[in-house]
Coordinates of C-alpha atoms in Angstrom, one line a residue:
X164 CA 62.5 147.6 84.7
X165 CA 59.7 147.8 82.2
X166 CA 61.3 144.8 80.4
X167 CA 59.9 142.3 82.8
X168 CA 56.7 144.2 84.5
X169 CA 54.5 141.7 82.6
X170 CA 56.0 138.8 83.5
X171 CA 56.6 139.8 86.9
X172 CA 52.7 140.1 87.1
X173 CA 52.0 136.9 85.1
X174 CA 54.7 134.9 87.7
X175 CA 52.6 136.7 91.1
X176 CA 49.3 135.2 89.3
X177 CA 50.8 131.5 88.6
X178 CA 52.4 130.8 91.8
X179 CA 49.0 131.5 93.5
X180 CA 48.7 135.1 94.0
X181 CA 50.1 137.2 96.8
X182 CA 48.5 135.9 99.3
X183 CA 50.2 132.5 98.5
X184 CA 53.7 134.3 99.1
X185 CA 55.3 134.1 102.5
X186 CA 58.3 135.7 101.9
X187 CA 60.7 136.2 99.1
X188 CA 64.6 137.5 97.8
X189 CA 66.6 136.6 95.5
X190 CA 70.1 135.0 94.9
X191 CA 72.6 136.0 92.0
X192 CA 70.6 134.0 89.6
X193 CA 67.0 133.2 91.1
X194 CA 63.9 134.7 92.4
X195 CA 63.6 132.8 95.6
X196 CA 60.0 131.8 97.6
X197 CA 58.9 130.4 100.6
X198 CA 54.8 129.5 99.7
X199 CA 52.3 128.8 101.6
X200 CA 51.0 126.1 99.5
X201 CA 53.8 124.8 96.6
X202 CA 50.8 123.4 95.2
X203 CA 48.9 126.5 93.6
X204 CA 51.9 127.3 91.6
X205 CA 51.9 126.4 87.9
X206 CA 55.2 125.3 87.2
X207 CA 54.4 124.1 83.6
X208 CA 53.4 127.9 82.3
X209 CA 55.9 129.8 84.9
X210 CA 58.8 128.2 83.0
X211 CA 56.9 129.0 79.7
X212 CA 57.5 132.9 80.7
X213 CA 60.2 134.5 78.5
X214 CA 61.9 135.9 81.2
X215 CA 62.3 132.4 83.1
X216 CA 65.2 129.5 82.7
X217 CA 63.9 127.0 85.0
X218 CA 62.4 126.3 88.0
X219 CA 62.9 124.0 91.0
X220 CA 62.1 123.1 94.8
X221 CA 64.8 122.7 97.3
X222 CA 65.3 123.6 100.7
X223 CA 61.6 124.6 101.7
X224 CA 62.0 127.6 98.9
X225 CA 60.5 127.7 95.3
X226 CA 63.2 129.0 93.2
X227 CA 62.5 130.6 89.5
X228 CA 66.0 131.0 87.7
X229 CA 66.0 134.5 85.7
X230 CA 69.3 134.6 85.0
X231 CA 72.1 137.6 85.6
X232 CA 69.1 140.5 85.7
X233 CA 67.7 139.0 88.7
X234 CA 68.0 142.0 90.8
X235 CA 66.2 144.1 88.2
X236 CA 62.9 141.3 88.1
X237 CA 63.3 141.5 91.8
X238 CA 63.0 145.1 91.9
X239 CA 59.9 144.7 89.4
X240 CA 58.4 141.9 91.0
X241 CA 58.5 144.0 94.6
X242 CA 56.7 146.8 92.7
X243 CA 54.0 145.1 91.2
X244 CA 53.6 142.6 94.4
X245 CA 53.4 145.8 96.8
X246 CA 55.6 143.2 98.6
X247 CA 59.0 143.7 100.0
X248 CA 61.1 141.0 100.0
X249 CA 63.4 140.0 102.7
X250 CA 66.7 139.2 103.6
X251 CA 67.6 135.8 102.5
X252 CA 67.9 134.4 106.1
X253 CA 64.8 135.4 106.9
X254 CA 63.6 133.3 103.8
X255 CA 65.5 130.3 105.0
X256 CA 64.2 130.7 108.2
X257 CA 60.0 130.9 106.8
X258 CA 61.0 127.7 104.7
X259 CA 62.8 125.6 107.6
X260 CA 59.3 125.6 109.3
X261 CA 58.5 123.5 105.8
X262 CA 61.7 120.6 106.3
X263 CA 61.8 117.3 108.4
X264 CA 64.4 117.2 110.6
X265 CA 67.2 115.3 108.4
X266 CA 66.7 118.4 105.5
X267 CA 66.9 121.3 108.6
X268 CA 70.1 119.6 110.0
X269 CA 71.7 120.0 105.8
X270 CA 70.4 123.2 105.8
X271 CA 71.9 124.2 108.8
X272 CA 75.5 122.8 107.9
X273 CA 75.0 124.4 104.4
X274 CA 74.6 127.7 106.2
X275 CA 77.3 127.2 108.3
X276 CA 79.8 126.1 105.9
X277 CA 78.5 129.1 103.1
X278 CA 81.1 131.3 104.1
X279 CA 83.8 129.5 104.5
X280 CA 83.5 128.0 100.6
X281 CA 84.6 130.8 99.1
X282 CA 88.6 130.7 101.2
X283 CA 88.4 126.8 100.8
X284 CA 87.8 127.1 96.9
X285 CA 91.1 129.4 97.0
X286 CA 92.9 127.9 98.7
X287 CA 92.7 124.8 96.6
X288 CA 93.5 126.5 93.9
X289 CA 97.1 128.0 95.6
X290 CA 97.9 124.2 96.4
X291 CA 97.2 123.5 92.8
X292 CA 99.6 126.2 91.7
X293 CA 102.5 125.5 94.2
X294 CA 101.5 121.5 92.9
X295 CA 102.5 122.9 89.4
X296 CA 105.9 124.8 89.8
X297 CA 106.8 122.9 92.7
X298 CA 106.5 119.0 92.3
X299 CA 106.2 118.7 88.1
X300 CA 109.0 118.1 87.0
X301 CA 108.5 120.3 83.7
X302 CA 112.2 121.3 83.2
X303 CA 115.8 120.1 82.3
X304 CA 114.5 116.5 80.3
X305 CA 112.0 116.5 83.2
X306 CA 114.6 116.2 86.3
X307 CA 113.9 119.1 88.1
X308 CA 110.4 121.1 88.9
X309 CA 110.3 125.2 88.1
X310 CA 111.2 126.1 91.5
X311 CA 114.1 124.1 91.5
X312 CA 115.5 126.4 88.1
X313 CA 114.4 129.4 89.0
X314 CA 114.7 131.1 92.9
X315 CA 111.5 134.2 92.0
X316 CA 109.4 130.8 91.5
X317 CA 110.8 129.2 94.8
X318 CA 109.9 132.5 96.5
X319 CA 106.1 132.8 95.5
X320 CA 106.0 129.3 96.5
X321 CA 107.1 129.4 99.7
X322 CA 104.6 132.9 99.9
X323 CA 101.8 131.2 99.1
X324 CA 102.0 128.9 101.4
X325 CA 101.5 131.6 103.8
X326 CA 98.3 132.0 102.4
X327 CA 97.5 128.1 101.9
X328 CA 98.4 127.3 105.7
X329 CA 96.0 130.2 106.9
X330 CA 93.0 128.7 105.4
X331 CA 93.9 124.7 105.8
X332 CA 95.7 124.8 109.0
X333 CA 93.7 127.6 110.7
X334 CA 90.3 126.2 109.5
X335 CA 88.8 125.6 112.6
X336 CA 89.1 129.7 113.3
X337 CA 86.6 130.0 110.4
X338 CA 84.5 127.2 111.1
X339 CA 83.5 128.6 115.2
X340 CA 83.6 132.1 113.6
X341 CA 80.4 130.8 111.1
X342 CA 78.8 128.6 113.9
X343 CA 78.4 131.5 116.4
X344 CA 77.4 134.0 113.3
X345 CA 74.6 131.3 112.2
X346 CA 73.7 130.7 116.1
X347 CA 73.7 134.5 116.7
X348 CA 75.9 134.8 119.5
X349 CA 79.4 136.9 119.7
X350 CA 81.5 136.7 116.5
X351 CA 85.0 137.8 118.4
X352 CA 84.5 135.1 120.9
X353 CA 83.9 132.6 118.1
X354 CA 87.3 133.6 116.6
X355 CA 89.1 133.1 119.9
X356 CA 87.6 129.4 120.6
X357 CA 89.1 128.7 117.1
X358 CA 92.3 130.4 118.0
X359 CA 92.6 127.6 121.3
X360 CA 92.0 125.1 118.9
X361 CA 95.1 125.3 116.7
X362 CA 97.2 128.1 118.7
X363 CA 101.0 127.7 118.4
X364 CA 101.3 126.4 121.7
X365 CA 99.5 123.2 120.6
X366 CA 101.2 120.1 118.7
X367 CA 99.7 118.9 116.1
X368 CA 98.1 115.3 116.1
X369 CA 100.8 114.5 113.7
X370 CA 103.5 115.3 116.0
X371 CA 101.5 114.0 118.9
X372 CA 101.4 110.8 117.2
X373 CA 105.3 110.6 116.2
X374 CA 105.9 111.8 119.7
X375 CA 104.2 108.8 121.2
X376 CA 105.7 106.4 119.0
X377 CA 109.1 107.6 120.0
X378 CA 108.6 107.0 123.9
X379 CA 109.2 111.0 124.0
X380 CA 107.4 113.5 126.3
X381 CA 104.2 114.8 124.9
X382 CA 103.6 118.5 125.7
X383 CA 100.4 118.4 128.7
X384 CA 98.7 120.8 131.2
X385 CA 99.7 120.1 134.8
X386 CA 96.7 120.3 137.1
X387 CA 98.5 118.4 139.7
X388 CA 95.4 116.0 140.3
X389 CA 95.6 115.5 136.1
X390 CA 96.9 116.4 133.2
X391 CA 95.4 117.8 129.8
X392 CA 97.1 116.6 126.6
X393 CA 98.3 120.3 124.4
X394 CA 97.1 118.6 121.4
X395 CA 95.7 121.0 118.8
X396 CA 92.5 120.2 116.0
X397 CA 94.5 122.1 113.0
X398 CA 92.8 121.4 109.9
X399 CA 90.0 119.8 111.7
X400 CA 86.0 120.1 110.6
X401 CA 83.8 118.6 113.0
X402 CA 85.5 119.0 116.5
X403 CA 85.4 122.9 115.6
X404 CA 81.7 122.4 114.4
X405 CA 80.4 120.5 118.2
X406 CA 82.9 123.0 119.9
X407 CA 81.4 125.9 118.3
X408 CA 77.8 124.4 118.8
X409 CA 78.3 123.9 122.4
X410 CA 80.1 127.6 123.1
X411 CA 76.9 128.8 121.7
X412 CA 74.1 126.8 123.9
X413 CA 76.7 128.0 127.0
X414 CA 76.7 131.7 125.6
X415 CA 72.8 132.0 124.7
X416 CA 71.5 130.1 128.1
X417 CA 74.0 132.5 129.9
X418 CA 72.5 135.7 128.1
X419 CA 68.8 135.0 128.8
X420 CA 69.4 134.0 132.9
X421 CA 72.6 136.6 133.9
X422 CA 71.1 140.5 134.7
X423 CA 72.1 142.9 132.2
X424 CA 74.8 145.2 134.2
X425 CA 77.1 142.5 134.5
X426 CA 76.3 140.1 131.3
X427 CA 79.0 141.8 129.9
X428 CA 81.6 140.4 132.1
X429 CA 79.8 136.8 133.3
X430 CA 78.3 135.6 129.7
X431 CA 81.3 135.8 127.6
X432 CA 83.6 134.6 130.6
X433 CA 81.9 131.9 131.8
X434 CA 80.7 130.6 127.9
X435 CA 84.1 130.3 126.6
X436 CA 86.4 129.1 129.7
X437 CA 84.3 125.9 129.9
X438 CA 83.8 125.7 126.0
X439 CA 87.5 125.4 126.0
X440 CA 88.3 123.2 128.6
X441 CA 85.4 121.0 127.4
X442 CA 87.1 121.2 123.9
X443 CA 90.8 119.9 125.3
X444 CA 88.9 117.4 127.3
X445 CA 85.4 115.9 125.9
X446 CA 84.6 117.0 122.9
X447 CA 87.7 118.1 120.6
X448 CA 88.7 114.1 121.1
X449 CA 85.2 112.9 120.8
X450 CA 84.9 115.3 117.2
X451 CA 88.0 114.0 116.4
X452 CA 87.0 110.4 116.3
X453 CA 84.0 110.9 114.9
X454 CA 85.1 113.1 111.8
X455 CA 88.6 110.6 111.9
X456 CA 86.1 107.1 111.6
X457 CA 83.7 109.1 108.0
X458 CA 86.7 109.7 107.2
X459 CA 88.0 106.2 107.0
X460 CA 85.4 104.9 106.1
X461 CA 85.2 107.3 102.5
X462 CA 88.9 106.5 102.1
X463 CA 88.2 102.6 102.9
X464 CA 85.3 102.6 100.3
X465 CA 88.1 104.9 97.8
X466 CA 91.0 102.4 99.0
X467 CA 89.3 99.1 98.8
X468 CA 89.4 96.4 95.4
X469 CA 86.3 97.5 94.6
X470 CA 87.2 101.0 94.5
X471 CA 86.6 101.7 91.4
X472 CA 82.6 100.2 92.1
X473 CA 82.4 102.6 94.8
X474 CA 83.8 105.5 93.0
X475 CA 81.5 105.0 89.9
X476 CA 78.4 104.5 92.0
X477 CA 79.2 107.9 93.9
X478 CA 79.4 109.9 90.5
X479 CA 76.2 108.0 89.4
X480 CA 74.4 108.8 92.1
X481 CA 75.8 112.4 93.3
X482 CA 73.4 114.6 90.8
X483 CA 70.8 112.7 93.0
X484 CA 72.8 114.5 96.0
X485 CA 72.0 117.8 94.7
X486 CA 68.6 117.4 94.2
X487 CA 67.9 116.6 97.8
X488 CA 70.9 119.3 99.0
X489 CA 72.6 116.2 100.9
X490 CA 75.7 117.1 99.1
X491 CA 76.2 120.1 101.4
X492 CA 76.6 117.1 104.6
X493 CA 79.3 115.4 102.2
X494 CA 82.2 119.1 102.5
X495 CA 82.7 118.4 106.5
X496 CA 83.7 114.8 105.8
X497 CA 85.7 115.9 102.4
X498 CA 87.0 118.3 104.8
X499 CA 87.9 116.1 107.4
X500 CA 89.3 113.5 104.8
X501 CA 92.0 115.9 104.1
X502 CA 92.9 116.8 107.6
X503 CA 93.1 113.2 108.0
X504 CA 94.5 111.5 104.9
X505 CA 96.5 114.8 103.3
X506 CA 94.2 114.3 99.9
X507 CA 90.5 113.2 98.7
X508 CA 89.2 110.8 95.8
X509 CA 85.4 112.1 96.4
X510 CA 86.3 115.7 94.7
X511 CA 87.6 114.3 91.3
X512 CA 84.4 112.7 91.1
X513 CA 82.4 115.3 91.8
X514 CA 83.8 118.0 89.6
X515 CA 83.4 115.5 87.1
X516 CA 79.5 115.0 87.8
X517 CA 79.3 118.7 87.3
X518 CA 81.1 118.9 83.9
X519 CA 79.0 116.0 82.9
X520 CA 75.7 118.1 83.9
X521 CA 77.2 121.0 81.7
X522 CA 78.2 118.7 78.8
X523 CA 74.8 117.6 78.7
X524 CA 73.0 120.4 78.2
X525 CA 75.3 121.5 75.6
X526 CA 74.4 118.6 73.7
X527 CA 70.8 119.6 74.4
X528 CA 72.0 122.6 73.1
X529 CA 72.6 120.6 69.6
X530 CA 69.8 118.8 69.4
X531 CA 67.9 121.7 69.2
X532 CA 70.2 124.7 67.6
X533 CA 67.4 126.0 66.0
X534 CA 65.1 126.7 68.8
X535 CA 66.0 130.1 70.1
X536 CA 64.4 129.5 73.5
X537 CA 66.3 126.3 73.9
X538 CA 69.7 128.3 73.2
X539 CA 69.3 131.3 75.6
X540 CA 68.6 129.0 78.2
X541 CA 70.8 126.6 77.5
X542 CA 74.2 128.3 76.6
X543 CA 74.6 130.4 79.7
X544 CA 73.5 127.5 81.6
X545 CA 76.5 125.3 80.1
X546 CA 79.0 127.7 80.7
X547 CA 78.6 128.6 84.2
X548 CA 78.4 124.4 84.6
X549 CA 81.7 124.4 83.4
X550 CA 82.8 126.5 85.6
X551 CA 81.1 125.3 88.6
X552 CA 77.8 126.2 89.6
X553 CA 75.4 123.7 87.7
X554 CA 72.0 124.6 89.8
X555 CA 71.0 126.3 86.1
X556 CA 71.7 123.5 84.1
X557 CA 70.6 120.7 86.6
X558 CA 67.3 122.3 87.3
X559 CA 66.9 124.3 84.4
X560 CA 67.2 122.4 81.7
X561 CA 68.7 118.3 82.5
X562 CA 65.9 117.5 85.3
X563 CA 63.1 119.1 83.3
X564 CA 63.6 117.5 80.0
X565 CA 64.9 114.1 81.8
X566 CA 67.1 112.0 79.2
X567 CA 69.9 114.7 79.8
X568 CA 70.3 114.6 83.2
X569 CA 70.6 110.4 82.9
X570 CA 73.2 110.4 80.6
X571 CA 75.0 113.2 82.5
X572 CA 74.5 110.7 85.4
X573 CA 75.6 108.0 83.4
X574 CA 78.8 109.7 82.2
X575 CA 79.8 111.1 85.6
X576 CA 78.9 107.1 87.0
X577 CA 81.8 106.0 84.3
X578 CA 83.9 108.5 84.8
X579 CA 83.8 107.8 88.4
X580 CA 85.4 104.4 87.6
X581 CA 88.2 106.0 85.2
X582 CA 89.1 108.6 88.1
X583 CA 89.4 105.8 90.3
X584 CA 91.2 103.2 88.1
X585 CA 93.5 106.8 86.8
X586 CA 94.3 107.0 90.6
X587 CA 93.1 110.6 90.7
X588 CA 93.4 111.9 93.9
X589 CA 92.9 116.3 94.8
X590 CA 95.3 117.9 97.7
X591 CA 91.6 119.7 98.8
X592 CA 88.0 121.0 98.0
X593 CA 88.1 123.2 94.5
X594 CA 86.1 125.1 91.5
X595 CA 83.9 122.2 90.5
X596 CA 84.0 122.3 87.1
X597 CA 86.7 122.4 84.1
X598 CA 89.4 124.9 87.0
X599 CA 88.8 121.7 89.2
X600 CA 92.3 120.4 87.4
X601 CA 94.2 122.8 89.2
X602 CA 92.9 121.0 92.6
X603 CA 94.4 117.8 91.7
X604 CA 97.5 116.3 92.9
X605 CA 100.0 117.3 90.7
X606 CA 101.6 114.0 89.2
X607 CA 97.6 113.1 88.1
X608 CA 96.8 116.5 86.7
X609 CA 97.4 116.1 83.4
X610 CA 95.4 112.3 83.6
X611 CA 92.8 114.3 85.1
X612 CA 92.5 116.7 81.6
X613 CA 92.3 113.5 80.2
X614 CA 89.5 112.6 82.1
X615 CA 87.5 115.9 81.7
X616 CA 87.8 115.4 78.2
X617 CA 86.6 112.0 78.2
X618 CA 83.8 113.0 80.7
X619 CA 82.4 115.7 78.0
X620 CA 82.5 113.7 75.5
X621 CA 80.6 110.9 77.4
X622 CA 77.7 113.0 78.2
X623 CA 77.4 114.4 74.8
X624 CA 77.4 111.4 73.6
X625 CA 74.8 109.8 76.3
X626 CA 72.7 112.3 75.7
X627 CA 72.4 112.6 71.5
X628 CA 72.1 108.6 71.8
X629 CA 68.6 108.8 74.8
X630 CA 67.4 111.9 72.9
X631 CA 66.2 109.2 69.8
X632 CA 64.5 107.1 73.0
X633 CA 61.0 107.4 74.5
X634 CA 62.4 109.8 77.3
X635 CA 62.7 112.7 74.8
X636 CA 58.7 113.1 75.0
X637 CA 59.4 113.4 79.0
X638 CA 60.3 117.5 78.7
X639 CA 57.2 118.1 76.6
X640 CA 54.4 116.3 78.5

């Protein structure tokens, strides 16, 4: 720990002293803070601390990027501080009180969708895969795909779509399963609202639809008086988020009004049987409408003869996404885009932004090879933007220094267009970075190489050419 007791003390001093800290934790890469006044800290000499990468606001929290030892200068930082830090809810919850209502409600569906990232990023990689052996057609003079030589590749195919249909199909499970874990109410009963919403005795919309078109009878619940469509919300994002929602506000009124010795019997009974009714009735349709019209109107934007305008003004301006944290309100409608439409042109784009935010500060990397500082900041920064997570590279090194985060934006603004005009379209949400390939469709994987090739270079290249402009003075005023 002794490594990073004085800078431990020297960051306490510059963001105002302890009695400036509210609360504080730590993620896998930063030191996170909720401050009473954002103000008192000293940015300029914090990131001039050896042990700190960066720093940057977002989400009520002051976040100082240490790197992979995080836990250790956490550990330090609690010593010296006589503090204890907290659990990172508790943090998010100090630094909501700091947020306007638009940045609570992203915060919120951030939270909600956090765990769910993780299966969703897998599962587009397994539809990659199956994309590979099962519709390339890579053997025999390019006639027939691997699966179609060879049975054992057939077999995991079909396996992993066991997998692949568990987390796409049965999404909604996961999504009322989060809601009622972020609105502190029973986790089980959660599952089970997700279960009604894509149970086996439910057609899908698909076959609802087909079964309308073809005059046949659609499956329905006879109440005598009326009748309830069995139409299930597989694959869907935001009737499972405003079902899970109002489940909760049923479950948590019930639990504060019903008397304890039968609360176990009345709360989870009378929460869920009108959550579920209302959910066949009111609300799945209403959801479904709602997350069918963003939907259309992405894929209209993507679809249009200016698509290729819209798709380069989304990578232009998605770094500018991150910064505020609206890009965590864009993964419902990407979601829902894929329910709706079987694929999604706003991923491409954005796992191109990200590699462009990686290439950049490699090339800030090359201007400035023989600066020590510059590389061990920089290098592990680029790599884990390749593969994904570019909150070090954005904030650590592209927004502070400027004229590397505009060319990244510029690359990622032209590579929009090429993506578009390539016809790159992903089966689903993936690795944001260089893996992202594995996400696409497989007949535009390998244009989609191309384009992450192209996309590096870009950057690089935007960046070495506004590094001789005025804006390289920006990082050292």
């Amino acid at each position: 720990m002794a490594e990073f007791s004085k800078d431990a003390e020297k960051l306490l001093e510059l963001i105002g002293g302890k009695e400036n800290v509210v609360s504080f934790t730590h993620c896998a890469t930063r030191m996170r803070f909720v401050l009473a006044d954002e103000k008192k800290a000293d940015v300029k000499k914090i990131e001039e601390l050896p042990s700190v990468k960066g720093s940057f606001t977002q989400g009520g929290q002051f976040q100082v990027i240490i790197g992979n030892k995080v836990s250790v200068f956490f550990d330090e930082f609690s010593r010296i501080s006589r503090m204890d830090g907290v659990d990172k809810q508790e943090v998010k919850a100090a630094a909501k009180g700091k947020m306007n209502l638009l940045q609570r409600g992203v915060a919120n569906l951030a939270e909600i969708f956090a765990p769910i990232i993780p299966a969703i990023i897998v599962g587009g990689l397994i539809l990659g895969f199956r994309n590979i052996i099962g519709d390339i057609k890579l053997l025999e003079d390019g006639t027939k795909s691997i699966t179609e030589v060879y049975q054992i590749w057939a077999g995991i195919y079909n396996f992993l779509w066991l997998i692949g249909e568990a987390i796409f199909v049965f999404l909604p499970v996961g999504i009322t399963w989060s809601v009622c874990k972020k609105m502190n109410v029973d986790q089980m009963l959660g599952i089970v609202l997700g279960i009604t919403l894509v149970s086996p005795q439910l057609m899908s919309a698909s076959d609802y639809i087909a079964a309308v078109e073809a005059g046949e009878a659609v499956k329905t619940w006879d109440f005598g008086a009326f009748h309830i469509n069995m139409v299930g919300y597989q694959s869907q994002v935001i009737p499972a988020i405003l079902v899970g929602l109002v489940f909760a506000v049923f479950y948590r009124f019930l639990k504060k009004r019903v008397p304890e010795m039968i609360s176990m019997i009345v709360v989870p009974f009378c929460s869920l049987v009108p959550a579920v009714l209302l959910a066949h009735t009111v609300i799945g349709p209403f959801g479904r409408m709602i997350g069918d019209g963003l939907a259309s109107i992405i894929m209209a934007g993507f679809s249009s003869s200016f698509s290729w305008l819209f798709s380069g003004i989304y990578g232009l301006l998605y770094p500018l996404l991150v910064i505020t944290g609206l890009h965590h309100s864009m993964l419902p409608i990407d979601l829902q885009t894929v329910a709706v439409m079987g694929g999604i042109y706003t991923f491409p784009v954005v796992a191109l932004s990200n590699i462009a935010q990686a290439s950049a500060v490699m090339a800030f990397v090359f201007l400035h090879k023989k600066d020590a500082r510059v590389k061990e900041v920089g290098i592990p920064s680029f790599v884990s933007g390749f593969l994904g997570v570019t909150e070090p590279a954005m904030f650590g090194v592209n927004l502070k220094y400027l004229y590397p985060f505009i060319g990244a934006m510029l690359a990622s603004g032209v590579m929009g267009i090429i993506s578009r005009v390539f016809g790159v379209i992903a089966n689903s949400v993936g690795v944001g970075g260089i893996p992202a390939f594995l996400s696409m469709r497989g007949d535009k994987m390998l244009l989609y190489i191309v384009c992450i090739v192209i996309d590096i270079v870009l950057a690089f290249l935007f960046t070495v050419l506004l590094s001789k402009t005025k804006l390289k003075d920006y990082g050292n005023k």
